[in-house]
CSV table of C-alpha atoms in Angstrom, one decimal:
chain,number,residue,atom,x,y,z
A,1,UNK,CA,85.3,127.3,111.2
A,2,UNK,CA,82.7,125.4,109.6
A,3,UNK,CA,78.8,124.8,109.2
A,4,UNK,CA,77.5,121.4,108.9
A,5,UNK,CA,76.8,122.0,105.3
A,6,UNK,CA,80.3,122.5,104.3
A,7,UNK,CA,81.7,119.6,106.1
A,8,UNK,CA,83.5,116.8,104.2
A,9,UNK,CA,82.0,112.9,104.6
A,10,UNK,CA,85.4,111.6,106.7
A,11,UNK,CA,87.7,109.5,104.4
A,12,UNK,CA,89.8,107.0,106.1
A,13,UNK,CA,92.0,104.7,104.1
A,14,UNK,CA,92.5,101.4,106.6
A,15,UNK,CA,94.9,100.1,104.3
A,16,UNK,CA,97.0,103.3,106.0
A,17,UNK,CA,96.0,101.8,109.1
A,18,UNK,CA,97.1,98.3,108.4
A,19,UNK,CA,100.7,100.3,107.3
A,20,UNK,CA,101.0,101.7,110.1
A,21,UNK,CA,100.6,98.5,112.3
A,22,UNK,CA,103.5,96.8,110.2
A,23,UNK,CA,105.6,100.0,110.4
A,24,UNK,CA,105.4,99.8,114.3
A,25,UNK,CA,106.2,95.9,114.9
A,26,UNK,CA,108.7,96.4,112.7
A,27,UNK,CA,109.6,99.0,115.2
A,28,UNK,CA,109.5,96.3,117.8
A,29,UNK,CA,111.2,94.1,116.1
A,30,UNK,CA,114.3,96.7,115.5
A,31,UNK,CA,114.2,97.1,119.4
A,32,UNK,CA,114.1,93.5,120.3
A,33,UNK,CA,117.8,93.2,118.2
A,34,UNK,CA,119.6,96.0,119.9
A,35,UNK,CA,119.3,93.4,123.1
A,36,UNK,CA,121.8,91.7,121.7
A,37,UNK,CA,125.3,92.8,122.2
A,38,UNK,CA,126.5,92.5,118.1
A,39,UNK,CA,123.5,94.2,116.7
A,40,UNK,CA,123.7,97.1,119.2
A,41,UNK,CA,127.3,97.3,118.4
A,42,UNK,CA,126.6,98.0,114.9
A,43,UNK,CA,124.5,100.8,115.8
A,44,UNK,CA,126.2,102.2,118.6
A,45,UNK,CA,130.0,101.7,117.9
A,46,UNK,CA,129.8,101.1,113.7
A,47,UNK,CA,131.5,97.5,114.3
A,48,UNK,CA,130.8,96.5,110.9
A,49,UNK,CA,130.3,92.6,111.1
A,50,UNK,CA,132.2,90.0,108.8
A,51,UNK,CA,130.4,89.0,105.4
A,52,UNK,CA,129.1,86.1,105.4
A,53,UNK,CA,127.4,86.1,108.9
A,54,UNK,CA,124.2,86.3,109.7
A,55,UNK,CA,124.3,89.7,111.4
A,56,UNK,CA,125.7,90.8,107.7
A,57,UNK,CA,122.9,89.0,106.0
A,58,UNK,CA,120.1,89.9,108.0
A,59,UNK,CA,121.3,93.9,107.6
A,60,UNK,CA,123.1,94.2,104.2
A,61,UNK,CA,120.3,92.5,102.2
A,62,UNK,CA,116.5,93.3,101.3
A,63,UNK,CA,116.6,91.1,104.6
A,64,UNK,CA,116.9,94.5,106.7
A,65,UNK,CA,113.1,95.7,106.0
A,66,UNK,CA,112.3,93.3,109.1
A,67,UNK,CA,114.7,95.1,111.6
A,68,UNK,CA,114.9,98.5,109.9
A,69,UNK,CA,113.3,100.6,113.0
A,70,UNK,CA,115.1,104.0,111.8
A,71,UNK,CA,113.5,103.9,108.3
A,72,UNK,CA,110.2,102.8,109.7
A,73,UNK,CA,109.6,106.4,111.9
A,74,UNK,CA,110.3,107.9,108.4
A,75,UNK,CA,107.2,105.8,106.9
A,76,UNK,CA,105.3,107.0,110.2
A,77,UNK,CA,106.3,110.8,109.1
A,78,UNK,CA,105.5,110.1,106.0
A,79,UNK,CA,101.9,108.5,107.2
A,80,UNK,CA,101.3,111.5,109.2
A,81,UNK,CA,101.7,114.3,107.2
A,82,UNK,CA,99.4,112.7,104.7
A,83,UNK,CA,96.4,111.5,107.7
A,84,UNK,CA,96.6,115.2,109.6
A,85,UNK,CA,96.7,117.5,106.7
A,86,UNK,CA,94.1,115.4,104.9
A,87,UNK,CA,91.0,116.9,106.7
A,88,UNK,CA,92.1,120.4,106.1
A,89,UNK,CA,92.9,120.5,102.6
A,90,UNK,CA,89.5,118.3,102.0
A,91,UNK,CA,87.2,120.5,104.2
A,92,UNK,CA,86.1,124.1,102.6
A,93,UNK,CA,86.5,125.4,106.3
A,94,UNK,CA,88.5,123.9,109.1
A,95,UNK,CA,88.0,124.9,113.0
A,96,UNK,CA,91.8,124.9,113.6
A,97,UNK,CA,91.1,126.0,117.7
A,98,UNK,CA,89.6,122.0,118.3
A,99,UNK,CA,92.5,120.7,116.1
A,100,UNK,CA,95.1,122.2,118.1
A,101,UNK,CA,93.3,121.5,121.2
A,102,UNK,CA,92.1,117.7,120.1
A,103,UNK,CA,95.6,117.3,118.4
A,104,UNK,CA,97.8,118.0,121.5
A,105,UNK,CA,96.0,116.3,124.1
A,106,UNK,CA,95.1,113.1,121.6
A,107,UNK,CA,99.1,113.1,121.1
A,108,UNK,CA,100.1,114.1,124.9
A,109,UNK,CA,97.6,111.7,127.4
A,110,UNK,CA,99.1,108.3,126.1
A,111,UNK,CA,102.5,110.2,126.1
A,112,UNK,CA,101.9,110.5,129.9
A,113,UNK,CA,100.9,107.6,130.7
A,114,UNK,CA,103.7,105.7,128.7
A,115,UNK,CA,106.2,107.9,130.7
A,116,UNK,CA,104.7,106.7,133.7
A,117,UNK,CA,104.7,103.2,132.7
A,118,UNK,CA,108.5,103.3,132.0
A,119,UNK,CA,109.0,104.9,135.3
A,120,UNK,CA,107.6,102.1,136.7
A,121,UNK,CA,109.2,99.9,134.5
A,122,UNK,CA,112.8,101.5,136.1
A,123,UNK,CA,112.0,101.3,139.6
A,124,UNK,CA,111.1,97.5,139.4
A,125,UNK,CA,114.4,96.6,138.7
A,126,UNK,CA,118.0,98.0,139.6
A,127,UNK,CA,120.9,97.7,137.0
A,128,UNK,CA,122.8,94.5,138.8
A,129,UNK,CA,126.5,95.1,137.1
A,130,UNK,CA,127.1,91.4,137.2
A,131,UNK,CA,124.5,91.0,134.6
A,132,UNK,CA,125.5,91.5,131.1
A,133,UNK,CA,123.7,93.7,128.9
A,134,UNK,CA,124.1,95.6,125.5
A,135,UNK,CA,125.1,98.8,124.7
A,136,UNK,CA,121.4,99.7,124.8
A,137,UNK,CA,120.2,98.3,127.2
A,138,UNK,CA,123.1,100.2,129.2
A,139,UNK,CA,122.6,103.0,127.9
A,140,UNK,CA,119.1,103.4,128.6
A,141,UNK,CA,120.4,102.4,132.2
A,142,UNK,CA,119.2,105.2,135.0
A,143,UNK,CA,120.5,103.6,138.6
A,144,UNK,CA,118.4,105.8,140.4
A,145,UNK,CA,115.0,107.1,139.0
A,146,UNK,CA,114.7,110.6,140.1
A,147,UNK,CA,110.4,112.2,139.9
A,148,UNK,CA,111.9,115.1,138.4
A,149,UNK,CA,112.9,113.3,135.3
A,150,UNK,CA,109.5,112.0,134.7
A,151,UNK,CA,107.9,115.1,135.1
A,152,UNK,CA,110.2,116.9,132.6
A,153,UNK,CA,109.1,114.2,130.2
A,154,UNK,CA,106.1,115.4,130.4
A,155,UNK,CA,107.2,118.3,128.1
A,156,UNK,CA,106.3,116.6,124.9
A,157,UNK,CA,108.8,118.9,122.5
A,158,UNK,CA,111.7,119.0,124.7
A,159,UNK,CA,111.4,116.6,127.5
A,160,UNK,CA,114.0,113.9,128.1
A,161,UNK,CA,113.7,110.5,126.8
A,162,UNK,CA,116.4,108.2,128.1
A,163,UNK,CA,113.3,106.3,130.5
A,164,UNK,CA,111.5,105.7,126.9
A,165,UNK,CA,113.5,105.8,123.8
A,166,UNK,CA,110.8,106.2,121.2
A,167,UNK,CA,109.5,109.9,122.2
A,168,UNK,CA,111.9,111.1,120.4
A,169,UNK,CA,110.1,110.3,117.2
A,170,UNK,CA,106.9,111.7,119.4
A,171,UNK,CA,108.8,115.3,119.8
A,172,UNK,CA,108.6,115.4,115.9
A,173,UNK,CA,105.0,114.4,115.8
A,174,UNK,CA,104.5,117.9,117.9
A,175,UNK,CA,106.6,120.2,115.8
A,176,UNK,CA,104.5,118.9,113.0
A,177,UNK,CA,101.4,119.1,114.7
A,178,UNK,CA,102.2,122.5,115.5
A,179,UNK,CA,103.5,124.0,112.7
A,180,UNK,CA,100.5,121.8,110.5
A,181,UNK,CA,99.4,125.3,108.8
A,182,UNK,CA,102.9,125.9,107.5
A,183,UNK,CA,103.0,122.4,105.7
A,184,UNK,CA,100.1,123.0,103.8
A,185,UNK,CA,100.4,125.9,102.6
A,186,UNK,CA,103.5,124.6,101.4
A,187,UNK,CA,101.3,121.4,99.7
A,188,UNK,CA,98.9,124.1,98.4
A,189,UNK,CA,101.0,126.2,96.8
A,190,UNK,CA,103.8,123.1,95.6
A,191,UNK,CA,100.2,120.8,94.5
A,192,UNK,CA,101.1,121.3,90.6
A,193,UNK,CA,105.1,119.9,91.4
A,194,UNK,CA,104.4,117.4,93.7
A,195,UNK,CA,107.5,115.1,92.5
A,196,UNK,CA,109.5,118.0,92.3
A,197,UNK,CA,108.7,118.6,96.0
A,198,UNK,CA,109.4,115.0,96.9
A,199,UNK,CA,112.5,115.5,95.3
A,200,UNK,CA,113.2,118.6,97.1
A,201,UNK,CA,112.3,116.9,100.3
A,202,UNK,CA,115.1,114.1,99.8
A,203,UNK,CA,117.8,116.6,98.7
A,204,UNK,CA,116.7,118.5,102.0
A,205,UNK,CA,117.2,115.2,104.0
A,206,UNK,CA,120.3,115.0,102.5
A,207,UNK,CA,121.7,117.8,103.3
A,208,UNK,CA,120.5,117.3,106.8
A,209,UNK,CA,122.6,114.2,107.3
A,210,UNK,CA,125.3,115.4,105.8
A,211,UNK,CA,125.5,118.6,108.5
A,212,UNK,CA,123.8,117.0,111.2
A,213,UNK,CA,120.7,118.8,111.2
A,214,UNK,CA,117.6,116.7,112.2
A,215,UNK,CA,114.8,119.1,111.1
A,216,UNK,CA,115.9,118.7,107.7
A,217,UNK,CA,116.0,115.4,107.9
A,218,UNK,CA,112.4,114.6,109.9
A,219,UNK,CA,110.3,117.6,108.7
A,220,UNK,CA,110.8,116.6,104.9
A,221,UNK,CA,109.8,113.6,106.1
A,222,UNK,CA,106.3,115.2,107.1
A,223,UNK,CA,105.9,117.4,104.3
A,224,UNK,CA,106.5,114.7,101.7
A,225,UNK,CA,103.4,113.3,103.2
A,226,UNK,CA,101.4,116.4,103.3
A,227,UNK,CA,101.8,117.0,99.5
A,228,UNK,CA,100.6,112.9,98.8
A,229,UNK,CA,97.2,114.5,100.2
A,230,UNK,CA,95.9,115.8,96.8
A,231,UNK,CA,96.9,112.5,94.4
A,232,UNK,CA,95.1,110.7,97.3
A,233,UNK,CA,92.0,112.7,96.7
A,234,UNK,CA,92.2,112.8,93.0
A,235,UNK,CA,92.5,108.7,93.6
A,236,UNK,CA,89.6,108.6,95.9
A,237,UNK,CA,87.1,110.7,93.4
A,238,UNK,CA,88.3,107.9,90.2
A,239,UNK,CA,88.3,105.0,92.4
A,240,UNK,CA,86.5,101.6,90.5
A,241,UNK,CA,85.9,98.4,91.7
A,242,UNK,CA,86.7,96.5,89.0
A,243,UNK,CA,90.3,94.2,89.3
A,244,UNK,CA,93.8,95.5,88.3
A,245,UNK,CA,95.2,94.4,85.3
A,246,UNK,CA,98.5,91.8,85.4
A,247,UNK,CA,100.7,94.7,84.0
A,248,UNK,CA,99.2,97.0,86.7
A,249,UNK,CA,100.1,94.7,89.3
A,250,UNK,CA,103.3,94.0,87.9
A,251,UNK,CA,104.3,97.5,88.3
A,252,UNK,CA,103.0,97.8,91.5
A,253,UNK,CA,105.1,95.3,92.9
A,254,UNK,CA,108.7,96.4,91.1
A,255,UNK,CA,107.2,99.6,92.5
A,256,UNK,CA,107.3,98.1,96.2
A,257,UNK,CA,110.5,96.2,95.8
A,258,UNK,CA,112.1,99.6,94.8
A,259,UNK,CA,110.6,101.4,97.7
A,260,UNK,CA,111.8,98.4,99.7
A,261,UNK,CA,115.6,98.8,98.3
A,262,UNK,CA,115.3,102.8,99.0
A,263,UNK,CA,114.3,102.7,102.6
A,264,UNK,CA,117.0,100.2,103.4
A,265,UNK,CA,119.7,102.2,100.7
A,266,UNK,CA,122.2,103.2,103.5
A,267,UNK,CA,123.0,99.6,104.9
A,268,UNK,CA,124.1,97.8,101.9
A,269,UNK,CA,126.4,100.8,101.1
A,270,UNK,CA,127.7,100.9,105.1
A,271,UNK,CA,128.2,97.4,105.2
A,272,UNK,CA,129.8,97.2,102.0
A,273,UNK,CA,132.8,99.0,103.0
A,274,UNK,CA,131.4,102.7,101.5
A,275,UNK,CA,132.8,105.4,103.7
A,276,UNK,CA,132.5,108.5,101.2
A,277,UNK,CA,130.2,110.8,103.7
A,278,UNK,CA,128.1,112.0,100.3
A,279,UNK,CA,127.2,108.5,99.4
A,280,UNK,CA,125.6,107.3,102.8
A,281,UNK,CA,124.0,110.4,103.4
A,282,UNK,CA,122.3,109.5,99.9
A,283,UNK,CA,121.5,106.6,101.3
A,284,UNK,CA,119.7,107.7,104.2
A,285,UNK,CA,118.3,111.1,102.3
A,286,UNK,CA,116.3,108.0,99.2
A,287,UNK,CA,115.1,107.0,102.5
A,288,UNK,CA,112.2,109.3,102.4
A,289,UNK,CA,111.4,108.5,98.5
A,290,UNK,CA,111.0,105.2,99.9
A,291,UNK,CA,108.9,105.8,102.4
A,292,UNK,CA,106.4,107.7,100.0
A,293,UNK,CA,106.8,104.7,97.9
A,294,UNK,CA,105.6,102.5,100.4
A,295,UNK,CA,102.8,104.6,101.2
A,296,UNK,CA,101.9,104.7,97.4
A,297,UNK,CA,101.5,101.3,97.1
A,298,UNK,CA,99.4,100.9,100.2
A,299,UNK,CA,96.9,103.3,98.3
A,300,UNK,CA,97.0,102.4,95.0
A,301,UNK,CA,98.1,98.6,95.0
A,302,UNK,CA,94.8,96.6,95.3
A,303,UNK,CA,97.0,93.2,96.0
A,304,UNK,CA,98.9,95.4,99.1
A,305,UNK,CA,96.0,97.2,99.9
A,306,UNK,CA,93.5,93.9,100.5
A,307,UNK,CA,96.7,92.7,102.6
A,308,UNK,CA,97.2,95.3,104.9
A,309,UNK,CA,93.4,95.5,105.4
A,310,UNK,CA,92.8,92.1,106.3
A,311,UNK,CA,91.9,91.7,110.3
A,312,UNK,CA,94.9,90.9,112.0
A,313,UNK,CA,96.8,93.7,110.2
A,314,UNK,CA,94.1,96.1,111.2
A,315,UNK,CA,94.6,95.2,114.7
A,316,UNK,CA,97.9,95.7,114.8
A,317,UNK,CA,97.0,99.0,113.0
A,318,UNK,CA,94.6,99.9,115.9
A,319,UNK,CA,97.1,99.3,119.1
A,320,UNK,CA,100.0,100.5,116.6
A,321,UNK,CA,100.3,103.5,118.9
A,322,UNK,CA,100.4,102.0,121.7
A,323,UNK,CA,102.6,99.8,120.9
A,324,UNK,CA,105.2,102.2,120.0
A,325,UNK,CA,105.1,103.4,123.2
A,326,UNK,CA,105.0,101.1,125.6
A,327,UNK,CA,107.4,98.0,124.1
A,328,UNK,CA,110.7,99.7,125.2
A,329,UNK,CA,110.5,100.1,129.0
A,330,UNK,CA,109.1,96.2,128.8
A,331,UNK,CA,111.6,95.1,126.5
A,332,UNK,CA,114.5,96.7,128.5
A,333,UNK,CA,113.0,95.1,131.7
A,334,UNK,CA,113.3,91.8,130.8
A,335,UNK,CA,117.3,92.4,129.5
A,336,UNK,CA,117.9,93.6,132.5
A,337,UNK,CA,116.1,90.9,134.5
A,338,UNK,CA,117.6,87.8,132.3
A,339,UNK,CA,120.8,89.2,130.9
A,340,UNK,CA,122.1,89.5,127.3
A,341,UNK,CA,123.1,85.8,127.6
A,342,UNK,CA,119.6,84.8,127.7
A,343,UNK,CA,118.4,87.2,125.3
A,344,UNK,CA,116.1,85.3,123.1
A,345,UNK,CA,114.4,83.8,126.2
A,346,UNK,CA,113.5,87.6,127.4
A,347,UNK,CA,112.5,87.8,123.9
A,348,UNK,CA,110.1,85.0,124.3
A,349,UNK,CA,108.4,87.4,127.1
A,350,UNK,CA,108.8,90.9,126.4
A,351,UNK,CA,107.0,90.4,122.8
A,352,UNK,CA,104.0,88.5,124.1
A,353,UNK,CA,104.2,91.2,127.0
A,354,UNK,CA,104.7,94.2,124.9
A,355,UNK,CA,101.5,93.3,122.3
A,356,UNK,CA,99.0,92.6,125.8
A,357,UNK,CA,100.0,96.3,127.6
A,358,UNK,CA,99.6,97.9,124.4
A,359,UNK,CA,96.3,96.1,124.1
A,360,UNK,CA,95.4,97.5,127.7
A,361,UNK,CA,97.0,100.6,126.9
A,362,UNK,CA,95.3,101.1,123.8
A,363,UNK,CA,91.8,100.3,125.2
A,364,UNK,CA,92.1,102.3,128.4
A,365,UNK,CA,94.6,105.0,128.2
A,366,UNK,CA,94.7,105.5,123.9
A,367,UNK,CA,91.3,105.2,123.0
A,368,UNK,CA,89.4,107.6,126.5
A,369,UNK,CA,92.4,110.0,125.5
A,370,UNK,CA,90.2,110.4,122.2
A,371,UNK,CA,87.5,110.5,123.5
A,372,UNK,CA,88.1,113.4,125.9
A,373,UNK,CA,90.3,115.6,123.5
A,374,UNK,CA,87.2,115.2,120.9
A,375,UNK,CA,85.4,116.7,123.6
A,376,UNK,CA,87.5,119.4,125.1
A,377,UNK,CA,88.4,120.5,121.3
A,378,UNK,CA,84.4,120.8,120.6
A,379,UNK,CA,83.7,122.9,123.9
A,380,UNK,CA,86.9,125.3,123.5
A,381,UNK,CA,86.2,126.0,119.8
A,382,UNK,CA,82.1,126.6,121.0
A,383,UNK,CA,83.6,128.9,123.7
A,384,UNK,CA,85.7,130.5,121.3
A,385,UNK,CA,83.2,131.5,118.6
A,386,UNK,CA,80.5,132.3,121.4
A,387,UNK,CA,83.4,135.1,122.7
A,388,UNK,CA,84.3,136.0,119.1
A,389,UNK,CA,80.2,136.6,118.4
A,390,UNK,CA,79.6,138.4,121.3
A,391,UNK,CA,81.8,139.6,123.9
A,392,UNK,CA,84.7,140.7,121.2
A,393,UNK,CA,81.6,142.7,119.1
A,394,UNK,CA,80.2,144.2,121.5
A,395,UNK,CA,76.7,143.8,124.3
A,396,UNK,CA,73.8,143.7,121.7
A,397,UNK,CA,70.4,145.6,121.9
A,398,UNK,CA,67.0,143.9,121.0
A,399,UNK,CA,67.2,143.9,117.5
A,400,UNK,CA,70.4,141.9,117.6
A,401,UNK,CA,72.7,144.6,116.6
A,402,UNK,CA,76.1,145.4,118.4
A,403,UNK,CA,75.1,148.7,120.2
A,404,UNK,CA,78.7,150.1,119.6
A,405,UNK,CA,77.6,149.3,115.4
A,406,UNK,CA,74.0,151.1,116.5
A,407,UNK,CA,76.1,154.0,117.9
A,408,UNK,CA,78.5,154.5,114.9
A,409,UNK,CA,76.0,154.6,112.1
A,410,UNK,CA,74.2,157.4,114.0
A,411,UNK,CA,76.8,159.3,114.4
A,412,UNK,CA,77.8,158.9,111.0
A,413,UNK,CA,74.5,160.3,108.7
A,414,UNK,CA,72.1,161.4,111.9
A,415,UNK,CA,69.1,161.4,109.2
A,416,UNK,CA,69.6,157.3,108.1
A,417,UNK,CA,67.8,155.0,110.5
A,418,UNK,CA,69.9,152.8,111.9
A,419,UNK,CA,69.9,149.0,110.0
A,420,UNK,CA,70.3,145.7,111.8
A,421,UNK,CA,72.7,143.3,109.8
A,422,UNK,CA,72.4,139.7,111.6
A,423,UNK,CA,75.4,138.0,112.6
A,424,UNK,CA,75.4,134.6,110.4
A,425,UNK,CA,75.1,131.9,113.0
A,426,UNK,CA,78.2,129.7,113.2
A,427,UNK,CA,78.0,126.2,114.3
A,428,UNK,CA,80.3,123.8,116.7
A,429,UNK,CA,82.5,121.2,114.6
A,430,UNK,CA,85.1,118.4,115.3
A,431,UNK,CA,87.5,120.2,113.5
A,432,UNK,CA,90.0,117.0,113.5
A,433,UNK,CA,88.3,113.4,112.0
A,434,UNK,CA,90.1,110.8,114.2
């Protein structure tokens, strides 16, 4: 809890924004390729295309940044443990009752409604065998769309999420969100060893892949991001306007072809005929560094930063979450309606389609959902601390003091008058800064 004199000015870095718009069309982009039959095969079966070809090319190159879906949620993890624990560990005092209460419904409303909108999605068109489709599309297949499996989507940490592929990642966001005390402390107490923590988190990662063990892998993800959140203030308090110099610049940019190289480590090695099990988990563990690296340079680059923050970038950045959830359930309606055949020509609508719904989706479902959780959080927390200061003390008397307090003392020394101690006043905050 918080007074209005303690609270921080909100710092937003929109080159994060402009990240995070990139990060989820690359998302879309990754989704649009499993429609075709070889790319999902890849994936799916681990038919490791001839070298040479353009499915090799496009996935065993620096080439794979623009389809590498996987690795962008990590940047996304990354992004969010840095943008959530931010507030907190700026603010002296943080009203953690509207945080939980903005977090969950600002996370959960758009989940709903993007559940529904697959549903619908399902129901408009029924799997026809005759028309070819690839292993994702068919997998993602339900012939008949039962309520019940909507409504269990609706349990954002557990739910099913065959109708709409991409809660998955969501699932993760509400662990996180959940457990958000847990990672700072963690940042607060690891602040002095932050590269020795990011370290830690790949090595973590690592060991994940290795024993197929997805916290490890996800939640390192997160806290990697968390412990960012005290460079990014230190950066903040020294920022200047004046330009970069050429050797600055130089090494921001061998610093974003490196993070580049890191988040795409593990399909070179696949594709290159690597099958020691130590090796490609390595490659998907550097994943994370990578994703911190990318971050990095969104913050500190001023030649990435003034890209990502140019207008079209931010507007992806603003629908970005909308975007990731509602592309799927369009793009899979159009495979199913047109075939894998004529996959670039459901391309040619399911993009243009995808970007307008999350538009809609963004204006109507994303940004009321903000609205209202804002709201709700600043009642609850009001009604919390109006419970806490009176009903859990005690009824008061005139003088303002708890009459159970009033009792005690007179028990205690019968000759001492009584003394009224006023309750400091404590005033209604936001809690989160969206």
């Amino acid at each position: 809890m918080t007074n209005p004199a303690s609270r921080q000015r909100p710092l937003r870095l929109r080159s994060l924004d402009g990240c995070r718009g990139l990060a989820a069309v690359i998302v879309l982009i990754h989704h649009c390729a499993l429609t075709v039959p070889e790319y999902a095969n890849l994936y799916l079966a681990g038919k490791i295309p001839a070298q040479g070809t353009l499915l090799w090319w496009l996935n065993a190159t620096p080439l794979k940044i623009f389809t590498a879906g996987s690795e962008a949620v990590l940047v996304f993890f990354v992004l969010s443990g840095l943008v959530v624990s931010l507030p907190v560990l700026r603010a002296k005092s943080f009203d953690w009752t509207a945080y939980y209460i903005t977090r969950t419904l600002r996370l959960w409303i758009p989940v709903a409604a993007s559940l529904l909108l697959a549903g619908l999605c399902v129901t408009l068109v029924t799997p026809d065998p005759a028309v070819s489709v690839s292993k994702w599309v068919a997998e993602s297949d339900v012939p008949l769309l039962e309520w019940q499996e909507v409504v269990r989507g609706f349990d954002a940490v557990r739910g099913p999420t065959r109708i709409n592929n991409p809660l998955w990642s969501i699932q993760w966001e509400f662990i996180f969100s959940f457990l958000l005390p847990v990672f700072v402390g963690i940042a607060v107490v690891m602040r002095r060893w932050i590269v020795a923590t990011i370290c830690l988190c790949v090595i973590l990662a690592v060991v994940g892949v290795m024993n197929d063990i997805s916290f490890m892998i996800f939640l390192s993800a997160f806290l990697a991001g968390a412990v960012l959140v005290f460079p990014v203030i230190a950066r903040t308090r020294r920022y200047r306007s004046r330009g970069a110099s050429a050797w600055t610049r130089a090494g921001w940019l061998g610093c974003f072809i490196a993070a580049v190289l890191l988040l795409c480590a593990y399909w070179p090695l696949l594709l290159g005929g690597n099958t020691d099990p130590l090796a490609l988990a390595i490659g998907k563990g550097v994943g994370i560094l990578g994703a911190v690296l990318i971050v990095l340079c969104a913050i500190y680059s001023r030649t990435v930063a003034r890209f990502l923050e140019l207008g079209f970038v931010q507007w992806l950045g603003k629908i970005s979450f909308s975007l990731y959830l509602v592309h799927v359930p369009i793009i899979e309606l159009f495979s199913r309606l047109l075939g894998s055949d004529h996959w670039m020509r459901a391309l040619l609508f399911a993009v243009p389609v995808s970007v307008a719904v999350a538009w809609m989706f963004s204006k109507f479902v994303e940004l009321p959902s903000h609205r209202l959780s804002r709201y709700v959080g600043r009642f609850v927390s009001a009604k919390f601390r109006e419970y806490v200061a009176t009903d859990h003390i005690g009824p008061r008397t005139r003088d303002n003091t708890p009459s159970g307090e009033r009792f005690r003392a007179s028990q205690s020394d019968p000759g001492v008058e009584p003394v009224s101690i006023p309750v400091r006043e404590i005033r209604p905050t936001t809690g989160l800064n969206p």
